[in-house]
């Protein structure tokens, strides 16, 4: 089945220790997104890639970076995690950002704990 | 600016009874409206969306939603609730004219279906 896969499902890191979260998709979608969802809050878009074009949200901290080496994979790098970065990180994909009927499909998420 | 309001943090309903989860929105221009469901420690699953046309939209798992432009609402409904419907429900909006694909999510409504 075509899907969005995130690894690992649970990640524990130490304060200030860089961490990378992984997302892959078999949908062959052009767009990949990263959202941050803190406890009992709505998902918040961090950035997205349209093919190789990176689009950062204005209020995304510089501590968060992303890489998309190919269509299938996208990584979220947190350079120096703080306690406030503990959250669920959701990856999503969509076919075409300008399409009128475009729907985002989400992976299961990675829950990040910062000690 | 786009925004979404889900006025109820929690909705309880007895199994077999109809359920409604409320959502109101604010956008400049015509909206694209979405409902997603999130089960514990899982990503968001797409339920349904309104783009244009018939105001009553049918989606997955027997859910439907009614777009009401005059009331700027997009309430999620189901005629007969199941215990397995218990989850966190998010309404989201995307403004058509912005050209961006940013989804603005509400804060979520936790639905509990009581056996």
Tab-separated table of C-alpha atoms in Angstrom:
chain	number	residue	atom	x	y	z
A	1	UNK	CA	0.000	0.000	0.000
A	2	UNK	CA	1.179	3.481	-0.800
A	3	UNK	CA	1.972	5.319	2.378
A	4	UNK	CA	3.959	7.826	4.402
A	5	UNK	CA	6.479	6.236	6.759
A	6	UNK	CA	8.258	7.881	9.656
A	7	UNK	CA	11.227	6.541	11.572
A	8	UNK	CA	11.725	6.198	14.383
A	9	UNK	CA	8.283	6.310	15.968
A	10	UNK	CA	9.827	7.351	19.293
A	11	UNK	CA	13.070	9.260	19.692
A	12	UNK	CA	14.798	10.272	22.903
A	13	UNK	CA	17.645	12.769	22.801
A	14	UNK	CA	19.571	14.874	25.234
A	15	UNK	CA	19.400	18.615	25.571
A	16	UNK	CA	21.603	20.126	22.875
A	17	UNK	CA	22.368	16.836	21.101
A	18	UNK	CA	21.527	16.959	17.380
A	19	UNK	CA	18.799	14.648	16.211
A	20	UNK	CA	17.439	13.652	12.796
A	21	UNK	CA	13.958	12.404	12.053
A	22	UNK	CA	13.188	10.539	8.859
A	23	UNK	CA	10.206	10.465	6.523
A	24	UNK	CA	9.714	8.430	3.378
A	25	UNK	CA	6.801	8.103	0.987
A	26	UNK	CA	5.694	5.669	-1.668
A	27	UNK	CA	3.011	7.981	-3.040
A	28	UNK	CA	5.403	9.707	-5.449
A	29	UNK	CA	4.058	13.067	-4.309
A	30	UNK	CA	5.815	16.288	-5.217
A	31	UNK	CA	5.387	17.990	-1.862
A	32	UNK	CA	6.582	16.936	1.577
A	33	UNK	CA	5.799	18.792	4.800
A	34	UNK	CA	6.993	18.773	8.378
A	35	UNK	CA	4.639	19.732	11.199
A	36	UNK	CA	5.270	20.105	14.907
A	37	UNK	CA	2.464	19.135	17.251
A	38	UNK	CA	2.843	19.832	20.937
A	39	UNK	CA	0.661	18.169	23.495
A	40	UNK	CA	-3.022	19.076	23.165
A	41	UNK	CA	-2.257	21.584	20.410
A	42	UNK	CA	-2.902	21.808	16.700
A	43	UNK	CA	-0.184	20.763	14.246
A	44	UNK	CA	1.968	23.677	13.177
A	45	UNK	CA	3.711	23.762	9.814
A	46	UNK	CA	7.490	24.142	10.039
A	47	UNK	CA	8.393	23.983	6.343
A	48	UNK	CA	7.745	22.124	3.144
A	49	UNK	CA	9.515	21.045	-0.027
A	50	UNK	CA	7.974	21.314	-3.449
A	51	UNK	CA	10.295	18.980	-5.318
A	52	UNK	CA	13.687	20.439	-4.393
A	53	UNK	CA	12.403	23.895	-3.536
A	54	UNK	CA	12.495	24.541	0.183
A	55	UNK	CA	9.816	26.759	1.756
A	56	UNK	CA	10.367	27.807	5.342
A	57	UNK	CA	7.587	29.233	7.491
A	58	UNK	CA	8.444	32.677	8.796
A	59	UNK	CA	8.284	31.710	12.451
A	60	UNK	CA	10.187	28.424	12.233
A	61	UNK	CA	13.287	28.652	14.442
A	62	UNK	CA	16.708	28.373	12.795
A	63	UNK	CA	17.322	25.361	15.001
A	64	UNK	CA	15.140	23.372	12.633
A	65	UNK	CA	16.501	22.368	9.245
A	66	UNK	CA	15.382	19.979	6.545
A	67	UNK	CA	16.857	17.972	3.699
A	68	UNK	CA	15.232	16.234	0.787
A	69	UNK	CA	17.821	14.172	-1.076
A	70	UNK	CA	15.270	12.649	-3.444
A	71	UNK	CA	11.526	12.458	-4.091
A	72	UNK	CA	10.957	9.700	-1.572
A	73	UNK	CA	12.830	10.926	1.474
A	74	UNK	CA	12.760	14.006	3.642
A	75	UNK	CA	14.647	14.610	6.898
A	76	UNK	CA	14.075	16.945	9.803
A	77	UNK	CA	17.243	17.993	11.596
A	78	UNK	CA	17.112	19.650	14.987
A	79	UNK	CA	20.558	21.084	15.564
A	80	UNK	CA	20.390	21.742	19.290
A	81	UNK	CA	17.179	20.424	20.805
A	82	UNK	CA	15.779	22.266	23.758
A	83	UNK	CA	13.204	21.065	26.254
A	84	UNK	CA	10.606	23.094	24.385
A	85	UNK	CA	11.185	21.059	21.231
A	86	UNK	CA	9.676	17.947	22.766
A	87	UNK	CA	6.674	17.214	20.571
A	88	UNK	CA	5.164	14.927	17.981
A	89	UNK	CA	6.655	15.593	14.563
A	90	UNK	CA	4.391	14.812	11.644
A	91	UNK	CA	5.424	14.348	8.052
A	92	UNK	CA	2.858	14.807	5.299
A	93	UNK	CA	2.819	14.658	1.524
A	94	UNK	CA	0.655	16.030	-1.245
A	95	UNK	CA	0.700	15.747	-4.986
A	96	UNK	CA	0.577	19.354	-6.051
A	97	UNK	CA	0.613	22.449	-3.842
A	98	UNK	CA	-1.305	24.526	-6.321
A	99	UNK	CA	-3.899	21.928	-7.136
A	100	UNK	CA	-7.411	22.876	-6.175
A	101	UNK	CA	-8.196	19.477	-4.712
A	102	UNK	CA	-4.826	18.788	-3.132
A	103	UNK	CA	-5.013	16.721	0.055
A	104	UNK	CA	-2.215	16.186	2.550
A	105	UNK	CA	-1.557	12.645	3.733
A	106	UNK	CA	0.182	12.187	7.057
A	107	UNK	CA	2.592	9.678	8.446
A	108	UNK	CA	2.196	8.171	11.937
A	109	UNK	CA	4.509	10.727	13.507
A	110	UNK	CA	7.675	10.621	15.598
A	111	UNK	CA	7.372	11.495	19.256
A	112	UNK	CA	10.507	13.321	20.390
A	113	UNK	CA	11.518	13.424	24.032
A	114	UNK	CA	14.301	15.779	25.152
A	115	UNK	CA	16.018	14.955	28.430
B	1	UNK	CA	-5.524	35.846	7.920
B	2	UNK	CA	-6.924	32.335	8.057
B	3	UNK	CA	-8.150	30.759	11.263
B	4	UNK	CA	-10.201	27.846	12.447
B	5	UNK	CA	-12.154	27.506	15.668
B	6	UNK	CA	-13.307	24.308	17.287
B	7	UNK	CA	-15.369	25.585	20.197
B	8	UNK	CA	-15.577	22.288	22.066
B	9	UNK	CA	-12.489	20.664	23.539
B	10	UNK	CA	-14.456	17.556	24.415
B	11	UNK	CA	-17.602	15.931	23.054
B	12	UNK	CA	-19.204	12.916	24.684
B	13	UNK	CA	-21.883	10.893	22.960
B	14	UNK	CA	-23.532	7.546	23.611
B	15	UNK	CA	-22.892	4.729	21.185
B	16	UNK	CA	-25.584	4.643	18.502
B	17	UNK	CA	-26.495	8.306	18.920
B	18	UNK	CA	-25.756	10.917	16.269
B	19	UNK	CA	-22.621	12.983	16.790
B	20	UNK	CA	-21.619	16.485	15.775
B	21	UNK	CA	-18.180	18.053	16.057
B	22	UNK	CA	-18.264	21.788	15.417
B	23	UNK	CA	-15.928	23.903	13.320
B	24	UNK	CA	-16.065	27.525	12.221
B	25	UNK	CA	-13.559	29.260	10.008
B	26	UNK	CA	-12.357	32.645	8.922
B	27	UNK	CA	-10.679	33.267	5.586
B	28	UNK	CA	-10.432	35.927	2.954
B	29	UNK	CA	-12.154	34.503	-0.069
B	30	UNK	CA	-13.350	30.972	-0.640
B	31	UNK	CA	-12.051	28.235	1.623
B	32	UNK	CA	-10.919	24.677	1.212
B	33	UNK	CA	-12.032	22.825	4.363
B	34	UNK	CA	-10.774	19.522	5.736
B	35	UNK	CA	-11.443	17.139	8.586
B	36	UNK	CA	-8.756	14.849	9.968
B	37	UNK	CA	-8.892	12.278	12.779
B	38	UNK	CA	-6.009	11.360	15.065
B	39	UNK	CA	-5.884	8.191	17.150
B	40	UNK	CA	-3.497	7.994	20.148
B	41	UNK	CA	0.171	8.175	19.142
B	42	UNK	CA	-0.757	8.158	15.475
B	43	UNK	CA	-0.622	10.640	12.631
B	44	UNK	CA	-3.597	12.428	11.166
B	45	UNK	CA	-5.935	10.485	8.909
B	46	UNK	CA	-7.855	12.339	6.220
B	47	UNK	CA	-11.647	12.053	6.576
B	48	UNK	CA	-13.161	14.430	4.050
B	49	UNK	CA	-12.873	17.815	2.406
B	50	UNK	CA	-14.992	20.556	0.893
B	51	UNK	CA	-13.735	22.278	-2.234
B	52	UNK	CA	-16.816	23.366	-4.108
B	53	UNK	CA	-20.233	22.099	-5.150
B	54	UNK	CA	-22.640	20.236	-2.912
B	55	UNK	CA	-22.582	21.609	0.620
B	56	UNK	CA	-22.921	18.128	2.127
B	57	UNK	CA	-19.690	16.193	1.823
B	58	UNK	CA	-19.437	12.487	2.554
B	59	UNK	CA	-16.203	10.965	3.736
B	60	UNK	CA	-14.596	7.924	5.287
B	61	UNK	CA	-16.067	5.706	8.017
B	62	UNK	CA	-19.602	7.079	7.574
B	63	UNK	CA	-18.696	10.659	8.428
B	64	UNK	CA	-20.097	13.646	6.619
B	65	UNK	CA	-19.792	17.399	6.954
B	66	UNK	CA	-21.955	20.302	5.960
B	67	UNK	CA	-20.495	23.495	4.577
B	68	UNK	CA	-22.489	26.567	5.553
B	69	UNK	CA	-21.116	29.706	3.968
B	70	UNK	CA	-23.411	32.154	5.750
B	71	UNK	CA	-22.452	30.761	9.141
B	72	UNK	CA	-18.835	30.078	8.096
B	73	UNK	CA	-19.157	26.606	9.548
B	74	UNK	CA	-18.126	23.098	8.548
B	75	UNK	CA	-19.492	20.765	11.218
B	76	UNK	CA	-18.600	17.090	11.166
B	77	UNK	CA	-21.461	14.641	11.639
B	78	UNK	CA	-22.216	10.967	11.843
B	79	UNK	CA	-25.711	9.471	12.178
B	80	UNK	CA	-24.731	6.692	14.581
B	81	UNK	CA	-21.572	6.850	16.689
B	82	UNK	CA	-19.318	3.852	17.311
B	83	UNK	CA	-16.995	3.328	20.257
B	84	UNK	CA	-14.181	3.077	17.711
B	85	UNK	CA	-14.894	6.674	16.634
B	86	UNK	CA	-13.364	7.874	19.899
B	87	UNK	CA	-10.381	9.987	18.856
B	88	UNK	CA	-9.131	13.539	18.381
B	89	UNK	CA	-10.688	15.406	15.458
B	90	UNK	CA	-9.113	18.362	13.690
B	91	UNK	CA	-10.733	20.808	11.326
B	92	UNK	CA	-8.420	22.631	8.913
B	93	UNK	CA	-8.742	25.373	6.327
B	94	UNK	CA	-6.702	26.512	3.380
B	95	UNK	CA	-7.430	29.755	1.614
B	96	UNK	CA	-7.624	29.285	-2.121
B	97	UNK	CA	-6.312	32.631	-3.231
B	98	UNK	CA	-3.079	32.551	-1.263
B	99	UNK	CA	-1.592	29.940	-3.546
B	100	UNK	CA	0.171	28.412	-0.593
B	101	UNK	CA	-0.569	24.991	0.725
B	102	UNK	CA	-0.475	25.832	4.395
B	103	UNK	CA	-3.228	24.146	6.338
B	104	UNK	CA	-4.430	26.017	9.394
B	105	UNK	CA	-5.677	23.592	11.997
B	106	UNK	CA	-8.122	24.082	14.801
B	107	UNK	CA	-7.095	23.076	18.298
B	108	UNK	CA	-8.917	19.777	18.051
B	109	UNK	CA	-11.960	18.189	19.657
B	110	UNK	CA	-11.680	14.998	21.631
B	111	UNK	CA	-14.640	12.746	20.904
B	112	UNK	CA	-15.535	10.050	23.388
B	113	UNK	CA	-18.208	7.545	22.468
B	114	UNK	CA	-19.630	5.883	25.549
B	115	UNK	CA	-20.680	2.235	25.233
